[in-house]
Coordinates of N, CA and C in Angstrom, one line a residue:
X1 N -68.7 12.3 1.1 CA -69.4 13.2 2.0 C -70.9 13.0 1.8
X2 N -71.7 12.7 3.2 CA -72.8 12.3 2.8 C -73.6 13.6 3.1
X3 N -75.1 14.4 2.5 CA -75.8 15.7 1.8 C -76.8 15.1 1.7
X4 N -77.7 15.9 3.0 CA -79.0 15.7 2.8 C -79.6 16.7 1.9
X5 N -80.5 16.6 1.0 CA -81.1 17.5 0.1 C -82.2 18.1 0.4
X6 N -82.7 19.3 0.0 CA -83.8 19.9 -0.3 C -83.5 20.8 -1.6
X7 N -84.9 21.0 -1.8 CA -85.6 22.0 -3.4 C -86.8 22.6 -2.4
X8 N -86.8 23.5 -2.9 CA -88.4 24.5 -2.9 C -88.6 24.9 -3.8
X9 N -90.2 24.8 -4.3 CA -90.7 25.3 -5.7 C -91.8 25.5 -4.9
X10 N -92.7 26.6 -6.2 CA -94.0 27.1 -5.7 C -95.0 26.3 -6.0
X11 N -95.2 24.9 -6.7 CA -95.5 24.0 -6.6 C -95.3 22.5 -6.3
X12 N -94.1 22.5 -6.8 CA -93.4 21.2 -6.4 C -92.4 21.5 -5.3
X13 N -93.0 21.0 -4.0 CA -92.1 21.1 -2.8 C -90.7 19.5 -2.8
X14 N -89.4 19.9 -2.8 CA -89.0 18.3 -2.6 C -88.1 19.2 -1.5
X15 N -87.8 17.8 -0.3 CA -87.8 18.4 1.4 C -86.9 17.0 1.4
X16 N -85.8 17.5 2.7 CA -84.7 16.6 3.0 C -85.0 15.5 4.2
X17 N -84.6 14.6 3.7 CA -84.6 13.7 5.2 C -83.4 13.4 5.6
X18 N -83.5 12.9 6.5 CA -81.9 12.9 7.1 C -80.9 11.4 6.9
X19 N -81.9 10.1 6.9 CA -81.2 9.0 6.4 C -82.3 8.1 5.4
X20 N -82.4 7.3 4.9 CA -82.7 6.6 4.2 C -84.0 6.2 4.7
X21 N -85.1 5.7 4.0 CA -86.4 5.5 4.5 C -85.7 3.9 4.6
X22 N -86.6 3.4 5.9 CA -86.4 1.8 6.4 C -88.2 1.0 6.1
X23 N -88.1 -0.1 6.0 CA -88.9 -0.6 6.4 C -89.6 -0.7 7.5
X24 N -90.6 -0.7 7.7 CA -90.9 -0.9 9.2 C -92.3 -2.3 9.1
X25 N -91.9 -3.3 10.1 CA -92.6 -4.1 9.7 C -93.9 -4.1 10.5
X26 N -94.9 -4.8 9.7 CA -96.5 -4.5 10.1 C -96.7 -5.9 9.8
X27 N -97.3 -6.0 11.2 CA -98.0 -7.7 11.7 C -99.2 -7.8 10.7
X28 N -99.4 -8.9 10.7 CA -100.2 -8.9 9.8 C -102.0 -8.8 10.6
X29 N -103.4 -8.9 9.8 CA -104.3 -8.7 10.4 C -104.5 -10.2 11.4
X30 N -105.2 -10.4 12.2 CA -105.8 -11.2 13.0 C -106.5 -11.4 14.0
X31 N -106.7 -11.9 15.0 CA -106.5 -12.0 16.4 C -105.6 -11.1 17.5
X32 N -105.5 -11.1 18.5 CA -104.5 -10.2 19.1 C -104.0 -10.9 19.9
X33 N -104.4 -12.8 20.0 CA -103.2 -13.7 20.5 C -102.7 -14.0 19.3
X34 N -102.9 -14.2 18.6 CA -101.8 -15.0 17.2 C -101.4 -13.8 16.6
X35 N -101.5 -13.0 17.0 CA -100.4 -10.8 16.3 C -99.4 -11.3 17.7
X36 N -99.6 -11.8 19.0 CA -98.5 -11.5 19.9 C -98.2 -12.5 19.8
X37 N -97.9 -13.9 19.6 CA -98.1 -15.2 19.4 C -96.6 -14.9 18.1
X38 N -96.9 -14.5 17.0 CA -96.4 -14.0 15.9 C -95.0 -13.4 16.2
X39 N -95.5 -12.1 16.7 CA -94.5 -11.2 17.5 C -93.2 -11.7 18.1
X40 N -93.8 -12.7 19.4 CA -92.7 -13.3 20.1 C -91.7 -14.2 19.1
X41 N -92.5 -14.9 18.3 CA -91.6 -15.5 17.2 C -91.0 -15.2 17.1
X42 N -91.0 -13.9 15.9 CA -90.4 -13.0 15.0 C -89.1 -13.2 16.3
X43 N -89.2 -12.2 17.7 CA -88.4 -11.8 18.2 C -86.9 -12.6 18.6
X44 N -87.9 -14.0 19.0 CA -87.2 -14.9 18.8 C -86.2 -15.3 17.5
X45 N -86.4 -15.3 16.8 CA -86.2 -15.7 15.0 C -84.8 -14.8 15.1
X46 N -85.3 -13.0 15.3 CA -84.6 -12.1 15.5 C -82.8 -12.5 16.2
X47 N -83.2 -12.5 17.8 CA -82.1 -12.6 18.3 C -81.6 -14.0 18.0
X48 N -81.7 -14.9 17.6 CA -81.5 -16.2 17.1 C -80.2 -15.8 15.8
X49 N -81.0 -14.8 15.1 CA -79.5 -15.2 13.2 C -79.6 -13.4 13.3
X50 N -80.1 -12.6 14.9 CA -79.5 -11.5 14.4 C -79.9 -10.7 13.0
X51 N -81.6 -10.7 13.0 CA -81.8 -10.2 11.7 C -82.6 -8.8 12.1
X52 N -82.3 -7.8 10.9 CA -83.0 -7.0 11.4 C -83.7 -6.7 10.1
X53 N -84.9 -5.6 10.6 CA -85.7 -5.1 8.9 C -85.1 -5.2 7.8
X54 N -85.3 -5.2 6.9 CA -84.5 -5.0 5.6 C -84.9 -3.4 4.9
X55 N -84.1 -2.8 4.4 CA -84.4 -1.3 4.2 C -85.8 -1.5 2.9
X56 N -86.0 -0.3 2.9 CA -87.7 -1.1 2.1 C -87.1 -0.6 0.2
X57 N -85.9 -0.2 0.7 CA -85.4 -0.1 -1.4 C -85.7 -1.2 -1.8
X58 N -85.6 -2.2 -1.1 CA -85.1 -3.8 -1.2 C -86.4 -4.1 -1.6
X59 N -87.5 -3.8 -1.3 CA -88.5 -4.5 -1.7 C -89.1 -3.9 -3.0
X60 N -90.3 -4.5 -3.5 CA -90.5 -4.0 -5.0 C -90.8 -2.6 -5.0
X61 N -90.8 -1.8 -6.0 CA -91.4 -0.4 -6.1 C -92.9 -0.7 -6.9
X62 N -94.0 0.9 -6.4 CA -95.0 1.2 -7.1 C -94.8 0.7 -9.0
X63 N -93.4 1.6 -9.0 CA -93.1 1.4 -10.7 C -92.1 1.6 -10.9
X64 N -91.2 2.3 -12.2 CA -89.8 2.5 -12.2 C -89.3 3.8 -11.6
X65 N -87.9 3.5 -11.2 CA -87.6 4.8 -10.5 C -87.1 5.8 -11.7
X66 N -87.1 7.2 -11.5 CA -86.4 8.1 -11.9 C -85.4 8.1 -13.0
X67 N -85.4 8.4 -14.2 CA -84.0 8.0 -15.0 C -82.8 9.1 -14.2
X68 N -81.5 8.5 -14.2 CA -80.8 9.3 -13.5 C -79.4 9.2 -14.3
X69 N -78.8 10.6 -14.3 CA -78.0 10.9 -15.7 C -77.2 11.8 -15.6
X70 N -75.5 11.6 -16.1 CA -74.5 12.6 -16.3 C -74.9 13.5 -17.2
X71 N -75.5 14.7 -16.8 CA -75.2 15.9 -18.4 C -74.0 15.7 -19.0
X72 N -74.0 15.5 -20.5 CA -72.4 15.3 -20.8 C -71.5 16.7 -20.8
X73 N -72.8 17.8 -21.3 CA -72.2 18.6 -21.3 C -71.1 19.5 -20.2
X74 N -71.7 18.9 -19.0 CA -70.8 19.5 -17.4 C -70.3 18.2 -16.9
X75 N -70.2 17.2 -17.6 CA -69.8 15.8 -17.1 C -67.8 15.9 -16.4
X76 N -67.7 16.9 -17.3 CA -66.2 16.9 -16.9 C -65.6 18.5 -16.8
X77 N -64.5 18.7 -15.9 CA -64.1 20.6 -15.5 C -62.7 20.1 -15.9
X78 N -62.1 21.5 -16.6 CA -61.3 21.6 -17.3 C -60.7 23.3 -17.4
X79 N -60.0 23.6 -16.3 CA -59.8 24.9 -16.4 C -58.2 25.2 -17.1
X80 N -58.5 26.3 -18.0 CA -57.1 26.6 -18.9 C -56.5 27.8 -18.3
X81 N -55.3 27.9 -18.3 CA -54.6 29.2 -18.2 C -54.5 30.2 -19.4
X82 N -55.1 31.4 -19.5 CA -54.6 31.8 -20.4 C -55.5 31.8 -21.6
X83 N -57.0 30.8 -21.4 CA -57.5 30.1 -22.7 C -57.1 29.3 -23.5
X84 N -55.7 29.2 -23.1 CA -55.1 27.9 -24.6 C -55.4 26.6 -23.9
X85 N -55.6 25.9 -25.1 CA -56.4 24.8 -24.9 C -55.3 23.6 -24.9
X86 N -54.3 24.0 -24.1 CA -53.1 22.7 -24.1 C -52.9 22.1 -22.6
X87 N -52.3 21.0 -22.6 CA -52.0 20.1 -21.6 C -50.9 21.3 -20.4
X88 N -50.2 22.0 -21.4 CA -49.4 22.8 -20.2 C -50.2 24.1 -19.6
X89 N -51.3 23.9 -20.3 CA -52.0 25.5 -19.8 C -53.4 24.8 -18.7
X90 N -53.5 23.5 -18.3 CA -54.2 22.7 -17.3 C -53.6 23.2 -16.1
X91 N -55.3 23.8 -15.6 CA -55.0 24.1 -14.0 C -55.9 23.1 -13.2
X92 N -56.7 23.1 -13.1 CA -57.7 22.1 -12.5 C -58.8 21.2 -13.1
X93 N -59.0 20.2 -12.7 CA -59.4 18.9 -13.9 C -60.6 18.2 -13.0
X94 N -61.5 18.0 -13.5 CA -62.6 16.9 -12.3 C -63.2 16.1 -13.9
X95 N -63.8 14.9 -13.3 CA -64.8 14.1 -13.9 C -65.7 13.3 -13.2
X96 N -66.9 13.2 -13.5 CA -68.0 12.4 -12.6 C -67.8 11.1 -13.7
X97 N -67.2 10.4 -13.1 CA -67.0 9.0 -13.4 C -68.1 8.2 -13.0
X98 N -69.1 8.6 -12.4 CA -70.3 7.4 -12.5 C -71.4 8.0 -11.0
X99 N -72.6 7.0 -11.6 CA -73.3 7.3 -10.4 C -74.2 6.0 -10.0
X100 N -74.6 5.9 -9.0 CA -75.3 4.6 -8.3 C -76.8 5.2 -7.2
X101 N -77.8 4.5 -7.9 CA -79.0 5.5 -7.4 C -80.1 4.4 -6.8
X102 N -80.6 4.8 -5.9 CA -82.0 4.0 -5.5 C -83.1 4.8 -5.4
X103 N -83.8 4.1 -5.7 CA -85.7 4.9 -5.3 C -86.4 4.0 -4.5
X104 N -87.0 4.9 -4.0 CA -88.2 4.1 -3.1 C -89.5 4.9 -3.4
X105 N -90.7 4.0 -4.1 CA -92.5 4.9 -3.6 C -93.0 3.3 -3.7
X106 N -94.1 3.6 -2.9 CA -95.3 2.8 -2.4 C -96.4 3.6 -2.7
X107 N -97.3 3.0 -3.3 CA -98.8 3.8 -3.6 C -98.7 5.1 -4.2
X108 N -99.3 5.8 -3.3 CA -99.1 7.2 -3.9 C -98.4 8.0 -2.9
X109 N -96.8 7.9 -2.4 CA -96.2 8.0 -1.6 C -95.1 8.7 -2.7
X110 N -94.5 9.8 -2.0 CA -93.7 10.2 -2.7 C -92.0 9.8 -3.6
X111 N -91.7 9.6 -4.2 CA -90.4 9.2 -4.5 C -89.2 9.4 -4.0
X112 N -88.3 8.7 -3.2 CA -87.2 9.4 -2.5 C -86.0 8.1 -3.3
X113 N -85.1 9.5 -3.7 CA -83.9 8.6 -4.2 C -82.6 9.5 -3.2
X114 N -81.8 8.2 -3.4 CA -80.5 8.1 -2.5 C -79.1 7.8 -3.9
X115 N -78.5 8.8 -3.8 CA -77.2 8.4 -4.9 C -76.0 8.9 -4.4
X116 N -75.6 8.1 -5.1 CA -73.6 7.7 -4.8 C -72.8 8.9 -6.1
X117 N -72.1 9.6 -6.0 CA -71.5 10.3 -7.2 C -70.3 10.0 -7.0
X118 N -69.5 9.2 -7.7 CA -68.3 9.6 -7.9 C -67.2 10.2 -9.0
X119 N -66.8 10.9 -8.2 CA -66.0 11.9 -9.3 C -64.0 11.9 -8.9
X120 N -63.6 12.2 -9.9 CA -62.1 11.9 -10.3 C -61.5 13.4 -10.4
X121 N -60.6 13.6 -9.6 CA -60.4 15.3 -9.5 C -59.1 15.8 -9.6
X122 N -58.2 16.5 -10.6 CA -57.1 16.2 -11.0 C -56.7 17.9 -10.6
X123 N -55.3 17.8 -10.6 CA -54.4 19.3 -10.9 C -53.2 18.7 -11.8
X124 N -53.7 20.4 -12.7 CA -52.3 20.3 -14.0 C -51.2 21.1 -13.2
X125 N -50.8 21.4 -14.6 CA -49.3 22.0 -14.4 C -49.6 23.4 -13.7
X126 N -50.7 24.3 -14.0 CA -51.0 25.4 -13.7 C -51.7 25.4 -12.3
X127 N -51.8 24.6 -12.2 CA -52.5 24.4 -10.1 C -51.6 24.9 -9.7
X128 N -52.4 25.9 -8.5 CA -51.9 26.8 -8.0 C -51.3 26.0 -6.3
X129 N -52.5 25.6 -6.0 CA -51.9 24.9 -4.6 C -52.9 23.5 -4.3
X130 N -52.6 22.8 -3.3 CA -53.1 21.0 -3.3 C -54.4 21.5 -2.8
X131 N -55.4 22.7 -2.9 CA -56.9 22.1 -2.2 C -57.8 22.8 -3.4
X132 N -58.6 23.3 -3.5 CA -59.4 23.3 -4.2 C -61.2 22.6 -3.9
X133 N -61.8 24.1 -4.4 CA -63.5 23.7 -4.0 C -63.9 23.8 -5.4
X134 N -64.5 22.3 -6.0 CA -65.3 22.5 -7.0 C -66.9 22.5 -6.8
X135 N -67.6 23.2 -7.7 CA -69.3 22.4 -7.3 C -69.8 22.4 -8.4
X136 N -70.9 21.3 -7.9 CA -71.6 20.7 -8.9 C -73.0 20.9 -8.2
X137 N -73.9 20.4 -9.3 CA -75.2 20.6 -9.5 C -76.1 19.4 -9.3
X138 N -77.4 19.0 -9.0 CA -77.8 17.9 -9.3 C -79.6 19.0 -9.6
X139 N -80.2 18.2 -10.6 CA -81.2 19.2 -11.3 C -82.6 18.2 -11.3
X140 N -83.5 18.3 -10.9 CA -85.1 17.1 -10.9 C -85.5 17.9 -12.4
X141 N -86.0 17.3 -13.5 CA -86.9 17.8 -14.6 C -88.1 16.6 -14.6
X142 N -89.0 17.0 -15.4 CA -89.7 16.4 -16.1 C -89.3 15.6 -17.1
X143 N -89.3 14.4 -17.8 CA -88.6 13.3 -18.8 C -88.3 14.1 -20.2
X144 N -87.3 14.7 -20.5 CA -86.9 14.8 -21.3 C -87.7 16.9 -21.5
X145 N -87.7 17.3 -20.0 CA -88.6 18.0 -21.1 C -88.0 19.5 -19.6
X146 N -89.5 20.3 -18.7 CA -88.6 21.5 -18.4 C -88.1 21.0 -17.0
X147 N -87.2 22.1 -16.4 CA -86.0 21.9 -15.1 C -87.2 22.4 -14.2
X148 N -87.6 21.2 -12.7 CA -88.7 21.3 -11.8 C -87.8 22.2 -10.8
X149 N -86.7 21.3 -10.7 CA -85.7 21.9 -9.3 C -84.2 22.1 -9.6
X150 N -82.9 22.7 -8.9 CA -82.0 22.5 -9.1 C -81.2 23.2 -7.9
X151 N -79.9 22.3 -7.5 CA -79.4 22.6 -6.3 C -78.1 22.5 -6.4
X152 N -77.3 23.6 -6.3 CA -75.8 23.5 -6.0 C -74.9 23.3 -4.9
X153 N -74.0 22.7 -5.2 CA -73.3 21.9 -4.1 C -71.8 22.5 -4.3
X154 N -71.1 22.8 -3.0 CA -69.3 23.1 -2.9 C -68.8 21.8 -2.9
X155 N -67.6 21.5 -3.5 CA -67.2 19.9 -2.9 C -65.5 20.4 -2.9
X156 N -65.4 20.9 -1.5 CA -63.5 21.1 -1.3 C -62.8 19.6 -1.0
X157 N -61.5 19.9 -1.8 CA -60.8 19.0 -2.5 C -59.6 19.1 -1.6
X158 N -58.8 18.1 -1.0 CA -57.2 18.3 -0.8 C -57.0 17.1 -1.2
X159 N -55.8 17.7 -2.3 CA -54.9 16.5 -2.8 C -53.6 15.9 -2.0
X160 N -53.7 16.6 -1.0 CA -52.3 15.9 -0.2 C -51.5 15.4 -0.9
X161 N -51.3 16.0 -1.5 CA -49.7 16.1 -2.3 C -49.4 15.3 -3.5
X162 N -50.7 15.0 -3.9 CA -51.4 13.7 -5.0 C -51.5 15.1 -6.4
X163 N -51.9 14.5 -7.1 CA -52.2 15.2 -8.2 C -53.5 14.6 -9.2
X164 N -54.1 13.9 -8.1 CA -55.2 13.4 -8.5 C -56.2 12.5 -7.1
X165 N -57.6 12.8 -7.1 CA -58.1 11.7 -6.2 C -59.1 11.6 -6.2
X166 N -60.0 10.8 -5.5 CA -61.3 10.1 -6.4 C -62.4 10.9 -4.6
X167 N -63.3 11.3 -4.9 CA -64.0 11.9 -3.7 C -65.7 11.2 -4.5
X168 N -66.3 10.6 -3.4 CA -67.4 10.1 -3.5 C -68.4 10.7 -2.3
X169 N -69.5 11.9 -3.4 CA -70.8 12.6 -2.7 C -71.8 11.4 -2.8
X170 N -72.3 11.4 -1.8 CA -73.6 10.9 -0.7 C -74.8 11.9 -1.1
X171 N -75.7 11.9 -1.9 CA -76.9 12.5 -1.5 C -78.1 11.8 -1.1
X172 N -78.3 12.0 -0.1 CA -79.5 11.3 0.4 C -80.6 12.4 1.0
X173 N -82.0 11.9 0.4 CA -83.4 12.5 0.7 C -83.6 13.3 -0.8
X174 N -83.0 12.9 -1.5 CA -84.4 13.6 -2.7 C -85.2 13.2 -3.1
X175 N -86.7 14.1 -2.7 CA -87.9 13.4 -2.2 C -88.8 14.2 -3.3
X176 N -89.3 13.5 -4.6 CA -90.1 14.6 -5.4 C -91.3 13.6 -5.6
X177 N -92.6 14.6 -5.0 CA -93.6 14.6 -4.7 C -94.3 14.1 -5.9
X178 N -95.7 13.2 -5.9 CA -96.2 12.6 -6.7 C -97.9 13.3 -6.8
X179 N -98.2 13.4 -7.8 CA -99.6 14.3 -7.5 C -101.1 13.0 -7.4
X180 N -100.5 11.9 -7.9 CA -101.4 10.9 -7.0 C -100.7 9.2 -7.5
X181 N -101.3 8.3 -7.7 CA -100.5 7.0 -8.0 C -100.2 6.6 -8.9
X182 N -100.8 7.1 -10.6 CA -101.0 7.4 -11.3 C -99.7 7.8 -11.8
X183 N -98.7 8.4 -10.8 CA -97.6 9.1 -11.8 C -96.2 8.3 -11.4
X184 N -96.0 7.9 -12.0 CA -94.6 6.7 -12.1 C -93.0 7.8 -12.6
X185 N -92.3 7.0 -11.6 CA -90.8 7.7 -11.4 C -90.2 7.8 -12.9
X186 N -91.0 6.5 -14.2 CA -90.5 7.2 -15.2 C -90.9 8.7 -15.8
X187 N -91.9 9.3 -15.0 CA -92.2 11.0 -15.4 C -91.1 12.0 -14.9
X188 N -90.1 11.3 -14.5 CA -89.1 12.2 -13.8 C -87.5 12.3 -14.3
X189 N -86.3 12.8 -14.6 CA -85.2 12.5 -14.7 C -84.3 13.4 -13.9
X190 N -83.5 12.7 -13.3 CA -82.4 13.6 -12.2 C -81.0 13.6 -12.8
X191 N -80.3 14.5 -13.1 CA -79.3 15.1 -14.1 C -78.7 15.5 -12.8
X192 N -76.8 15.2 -13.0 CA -75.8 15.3 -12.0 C -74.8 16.2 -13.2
X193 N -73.9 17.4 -13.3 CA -73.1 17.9 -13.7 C -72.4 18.9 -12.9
X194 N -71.1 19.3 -13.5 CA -70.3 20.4 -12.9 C -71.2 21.9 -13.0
X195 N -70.5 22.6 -12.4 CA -71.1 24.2 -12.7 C -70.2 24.8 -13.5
X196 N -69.9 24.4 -15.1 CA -68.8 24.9 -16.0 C -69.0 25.9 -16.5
X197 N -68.2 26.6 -17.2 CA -68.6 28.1 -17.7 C -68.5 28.1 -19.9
X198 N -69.2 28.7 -20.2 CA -69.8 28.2 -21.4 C -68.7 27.9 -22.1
X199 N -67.7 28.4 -22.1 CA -66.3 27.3 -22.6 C -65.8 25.9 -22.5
X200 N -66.1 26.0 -21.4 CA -66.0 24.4 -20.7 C -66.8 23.8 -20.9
X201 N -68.0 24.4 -21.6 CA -69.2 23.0 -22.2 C -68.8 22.8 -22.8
X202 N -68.4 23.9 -23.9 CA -67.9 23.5 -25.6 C -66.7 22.7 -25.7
X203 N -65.7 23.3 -24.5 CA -64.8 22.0 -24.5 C -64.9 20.3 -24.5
X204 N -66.6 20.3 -23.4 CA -67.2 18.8 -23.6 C -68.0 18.5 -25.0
X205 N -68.8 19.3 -25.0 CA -69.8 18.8 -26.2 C -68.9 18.8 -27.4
X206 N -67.6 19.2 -27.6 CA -66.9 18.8 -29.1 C -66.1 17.5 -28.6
X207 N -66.2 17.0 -27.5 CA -65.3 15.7 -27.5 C -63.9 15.9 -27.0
X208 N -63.4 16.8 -26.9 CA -61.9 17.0 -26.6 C -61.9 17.3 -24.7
X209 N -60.9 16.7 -24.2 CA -61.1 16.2 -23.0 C -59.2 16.0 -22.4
X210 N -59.4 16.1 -21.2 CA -57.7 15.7 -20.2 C -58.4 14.6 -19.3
X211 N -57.1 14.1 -18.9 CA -57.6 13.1 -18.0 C -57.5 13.9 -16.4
X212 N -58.0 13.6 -15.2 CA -57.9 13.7 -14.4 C -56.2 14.8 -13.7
X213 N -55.1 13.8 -14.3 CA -54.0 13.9 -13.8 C -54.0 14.5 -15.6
X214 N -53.6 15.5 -15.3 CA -53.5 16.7 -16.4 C -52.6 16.8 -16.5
X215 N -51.4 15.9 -16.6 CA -50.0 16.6 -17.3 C -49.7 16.3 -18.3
X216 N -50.6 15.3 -19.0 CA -49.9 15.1 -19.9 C -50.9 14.6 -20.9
X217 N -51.4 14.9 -22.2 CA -52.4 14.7 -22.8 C -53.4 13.3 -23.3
X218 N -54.4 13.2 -23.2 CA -55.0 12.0 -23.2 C -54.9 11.1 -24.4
X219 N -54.8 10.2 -24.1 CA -54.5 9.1 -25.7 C -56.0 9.0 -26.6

């Protein structure tokens, strides 16, 4: 599911766009017969091998992008029946099995990243019925240090009759603002986790874990 993003802060504005920033190409300086001279080329060149702009991810950045990162602690959801912490007491199960990110800034142009989430979404024995809405979070901080922004997301699920299946979120346009050129995407880190409840962390941060398809305990 592809999610355009926004944050509002009282200083730090980050604002949604709707698709991916493109390149847009700029003739170079000259004359204004060898700029149309040029042009026609190009155009030609164009319908000739059918090329079009190349999206501008593609080209170099100002500096590095953004570090971008599973919280471990909400990395994975894990609901019990009952509180017991066994494979038969598994009602609903997700894991963010990975993520795939781009950035784009030029100059002192702001940072816009575009990421892929994919997550692995299971029902135990205690699943109640095949749909299910889980949500997750994705959070902008400063490098290791306080939370700038943070946005929660529904992600409804139908298992059509599966007891497991893989759903891949689209966020595109998170756009966090630069206060001049000077500030490079490594000042920034973007954190992707579940919205679990303080048991469910402790169930991640000690290591003990189900797999997706929750029937039957993990090796």
């Amino acid at each position: 599911m592809r999610r355009p993003f926004a944050f509002i802060l009282p200083a730090l504005a980050l604002f949604a766009i709707a698709t991916p920033a493109l390149a847009q190409y700029q003739p170079g300086q000259g004359q204004d017969r060898d700029q149309e001279r040029n042009q026609d080329e190009r155009q030609r060149r164009d319908q000739e091998f059918d090329a079009t702009p190349a999206p501008l991810r593609e080209r170099p950045n100002a500096g590095p992008c953004p570090f971008v990162r599973i919280l471990y602690d909400a990395a994975r959801y894990v609901e019990f029946e009952g509180g017991q912490q066994t494979y038969s007491a598994v009602g609903y199960t997700g894991e963010i099995e990975g993520i795939e990110a781009e950035c784009v800034y030029r100059e002192a142009d702001p940072i816009r990243i575009d990421m892929d989430i994919l997550f692995h979404l299971g029902r135990g024995p205690q699943a109640e019925s095949g749909q299910r809405t889980y949500r997750y979070w994705v959070a902008v901080t400063e490098r290791n240090s306080a939370i700038l922004a943070k946005q929660y997301f529904d992600l409804p699920v139908d298992f059509d009759g599966s007891d497991r299946t893989y759903v891949t979120e689209q966020i595109r346009g998170l756009t966090i603002p630069r206060r001049d050129i000077s500030v490079s995407g490594s000042n920034f880190e973007v954190l992707v986790g579940f919205d679990v409840t303080p048991e469910m962390a402790d169930f991640n941060r000690n290591g003990a874990r189900f797999r997706a398809n929750a029937g039957a305990p993990s090796e």
